[in-house]
Coordinates of C-alpha atoms in Angstrom, one line a residue:
M1 CA 0.2 0.2 0.1
T2 CA 3.3 2.3 1.1
K3 CA 4.9 1.2 -2.6
F4 CA 1.6 2.9 -4.3
L5 CA 0.8 5.9 -2.1
T6 CA 4.3 6.3 -2.8
N7 CA 4.7 5.2 -6.6
H8 CA 0.8 7.6 -7.5
L9 CA 1.2 11.1 -4.5
N10 CA 1.6 13.6 -7.5
E11 CA -1.7 11.9 -9.4
I12 CA -2.9 11.9 -5.5
I13 CA -2.1 15.4 -4.7
Y14 CA -3.5 16.5 -8.8
S15 CA -6.8 15.3 -8.0
I16 CA -7.1 16.6 -4.6
I17 CA -6.1 20.2 -5.4
L18 CA -8.3 19.0 -9.4
L19 CA -11.8 17.9 -6.7
I20 CA -10.5 21.4 -4.5
I21 CA -10.8 23.5 -7.0
L22 CA -13.9 21.6 -8.7
I23 CA -15.4 22.4 -5.7
I24 CA -15.0 26.3 -5.3
I25 CA -15.9 26.1 -9.1
R26 CA -19.2 24.7 -8.1
T27 CA -20.3 27.1 -4.8
I28 CA -19.3 30.0 -7.7
I29 CA -21.4 29.0 -9.6
V30 CA -24.7 27.5 -7.3
I31 CA -24.1 31.5 -5.8
T32 CA -24.0 32.8 -9.5
V33 CA -27.0 31.5 -11.1
K34 CA -29.2 32.0 -7.2
K35 CA -28.4 35.4 -7.2
I36 CA -28.9 35.4 -11.1
G37 CA -32.8 34.1 -10.2
K38 CA -33.2 36.5 -7.4
K39 CA -32.7 39.4 -9.5
S40 CA -34.8 38.2 -12.1
G41 CA -37.3 36.8 -10.1
T42 CA -37.3 33.3 -11.0
T43 CA -38.1 30.5 -8.7
E44 CA -35.6 29.0 -6.4
A45 CA -36.5 25.5 -7.4
R46 CA -35.7 26.6 -11.9
A47 CA -32.4 28.2 -10.2
G48 CA -31.3 25.5 -9.0
L49 CA -32.2 23.7 -12.4
I50 CA -30.1 25.3 -14.0
G51 CA -27.0 25.0 -11.3
R52 CA -27.7 21.4 -11.6
Y53 CA -27.0 21.3 -15.5
L54 CA -23.6 23.8 -14.8
T55 CA -22.3 21.0 -12.4
V56 CA -23.1 18.0 -14.9
I57 CA -20.4 20.6 -17.4
L58 CA -18.3 20.8 -14.7
V59 CA -18.2 17.3 -14.0
L60 CA -18.1 16.6 -17.6
V61 CA -14.9 18.6 -17.7
A62 CA -13.0 17.6 -14.0
L63 CA -13.5 13.7 -15.7
L64 CA -11.2 14.8 -19.3
I65 CA -9.1 17.1 -16.6
E66 CA -8.3 13.9 -14.5
A67 CA -7.9 11.0 -17.5
F68 CA -5.2 13.6 -18.1
I69 CA -4.0 13.8 -15.0
L70 CA -4.0 10.0 -15.1
G71 CA -1.7 9.6 -18.1
V72 CA -3.7 9.0 -20.6
E73 CA -3.1 10.0 -23.7
P74 CA -4.6 12.8 -26.2
E75 CA -5.6 10.4 -28.7
Q76 CA -7.4 7.9 -26.2
V77 CA -9.5 10.0 -24.8
S78 CA -10.0 11.3 -28.1
L79 CA -11.1 8.5 -29.4
V80 CA -13.4 7.3 -26.1
F81 CA -14.9 10.5 -26.3
S82 CA -15.1 10.3 -30.4
S83 CA -17.5 7.6 -29.7
V84 CA -19.7 8.1 -26.9
F85 CA -20.9 11.8 -28.6
A86 CA -21.3 10.0 -31.9
V87 CA -23.9 7.3 -29.7
I88 CA -24.8 10.6 -27.8
G89 CA -26.0 12.6 -30.9
V90 CA -28.1 9.3 -33.0
G91 CA -29.8 10.2 -29.1
L92 CA -30.0 13.2 -28.8
F93 CA -31.6 13.4 -33.0
A94 CA -34.3 11.6 -32.4
I95 CA -35.2 13.6 -29.1
W96 CA -34.1 17.1 -30.4
S97 CA -37.6 18.6 -29.5
I98 CA -37.2 17.2 -26.0
L99 CA -33.3 18.8 -26.0
S100 CA -34.0 22.4 -28.0
N101 CA -36.5 23.0 -25.3
V102 CA -34.0 21.9 -22.1
T103 CA -31.8 24.5 -24.3
S104 CA -34.5 26.9 -24.6
G105 CA -35.4 27.3 -20.7
F106 CA -31.8 27.3 -20.0
I107 CA -31.8 30.0 -22.4
M108 CA -35.1 31.4 -21.4
F109 CA -33.4 31.3 -17.7
F110 CA -30.2 34.2 -18.2
S111 CA -32.4 36.4 -20.6
F112 CA -36.2 36.1 -20.8
P113 CA -37.6 39.7 -20.3
Y114 CA -41.9 38.0 -18.6
R115 CA -41.4 37.5 -15.5
V116 CA -44.3 34.3 -13.2
G117 CA -47.2 36.5 -12.5
D118 CA -47.0 38.5 -15.6
K119 CA -50.0 38.6 -18.1
I120 CA -49.1 37.6 -21.5
R121 CA -50.0 37.2 -25.4
I122 CA -48.8 34.7 -27.5
H123 CA -49.7 35.9 -31.3
D124 CA -49.4 32.2 -32.3
K125 CA -52.2 32.3 -35.3
D126 CA -52.6 27.9 -34.6
Y127 CA -53.3 28.9 -31.0
P128 CA -53.5 32.3 -29.6
V129 CA -53.0 32.7 -25.9
E130 CA -53.5 35.4 -23.1
A131 CA -52.5 34.4 -19.7
I132 CA -50.7 34.9 -16.5
I133 CA -47.5 32.5 -16.7
E134 CA -47.5 31.0 -13.4
D135 CA -43.8 28.8 -13.7
I136 CA -41.3 28.1 -15.7
R137 CA -39.9 25.3 -15.7
A138 CA -37.1 23.4 -17.5
F139 CA -39.5 22.0 -21.2
Q140 CA -42.8 23.7 -20.9
I141 CA -44.2 27.4 -18.8
H142 CA -47.2 27.2 -17.2
L143 CA -49.7 30.0 -18.6
R144 CA -53.4 31.0 -16.9
E145 CA -55.6 32.2 -18.6
D146 CA -59.0 34.2 -17.5
N147 CA -61.4 30.8 -17.6
G148 CA -58.7 29.3 -15.5
D149 CA -57.7 27.4 -17.8
L150 CA -54.3 25.6 -18.1
V151 CA -52.2 25.8 -20.7
T152 CA -48.6 24.6 -20.7
Y153 CA -46.3 25.7 -23.7
P154 CA -43.1 24.4 -24.8
N155 CA -40.4 27.1 -24.0
N156 CA -39.3 26.3 -28.0
L157 CA -41.9 27.5 -29.2
L158 CA -42.2 30.8 -26.4
L159 CA -38.7 31.4 -28.3
Q160 CA -40.0 31.3 -31.8
K161 CA -43.3 33.8 -31.0
A162 CA -44.5 37.6 -30.1
V163 CA -44.9 38.0 -27.2
T164 CA -46.7 40.7 -25.9
L165 CA -46.4 41.8 -21.8
L166 CA -50.2 42.5 -21.0
Q167 CA -49.7 43.2 -17.9
K168 CA -47.0 43.5 -15.6
D169 CA -47.1 40.5 -12.0
A170 CA -51.3 40.0 -12.9
L171 CA -51.2 37.9 -10.1
D172 CA -50.7 40.7 -7.3
D173 CA -53.4 43.1 -9.0
S174 CA -56.8 41.9 -7.3
S175 CA -58.7 43.1 -10.1
I176 CA -57.6 40.0 -12.3
L177 CA -58.0 37.8 -9.3

């Protein structure tokens, strides 16, 4: 056991340093995402979801760095990643709509001009919607129409349609309720 530790001391030290850096960066990311979420008025659950997405990306980068720390050759890493991405690419092509909604939800978290409680009109020629935003989720947005119906609208379509803000924070207006 001591022979193993002495032979691989540098790799162990570098791995511990990488783990510490990973924890620090993740903490900074989570705090930053929560601050952005509070500033933009999104729910804490939504900020947590975005934080998890970014943590997964960070872990994948850390695994790549760890492979180099342990002495894996770049050719071997590129072979593994190209094979994995080919399989993932075929799978994601089959579910591109879901991936599109998740990506749109990610974009909406950082730059969507409307908040929960705002009354909006979506200018869709097939199904126009005029409703209050109840929740913004990873795949869809929940809208409550004046008659009480709940409409779930896909995030990717919402970014493609013209949207008009009718009333800011309509949930707090007693005339709506």
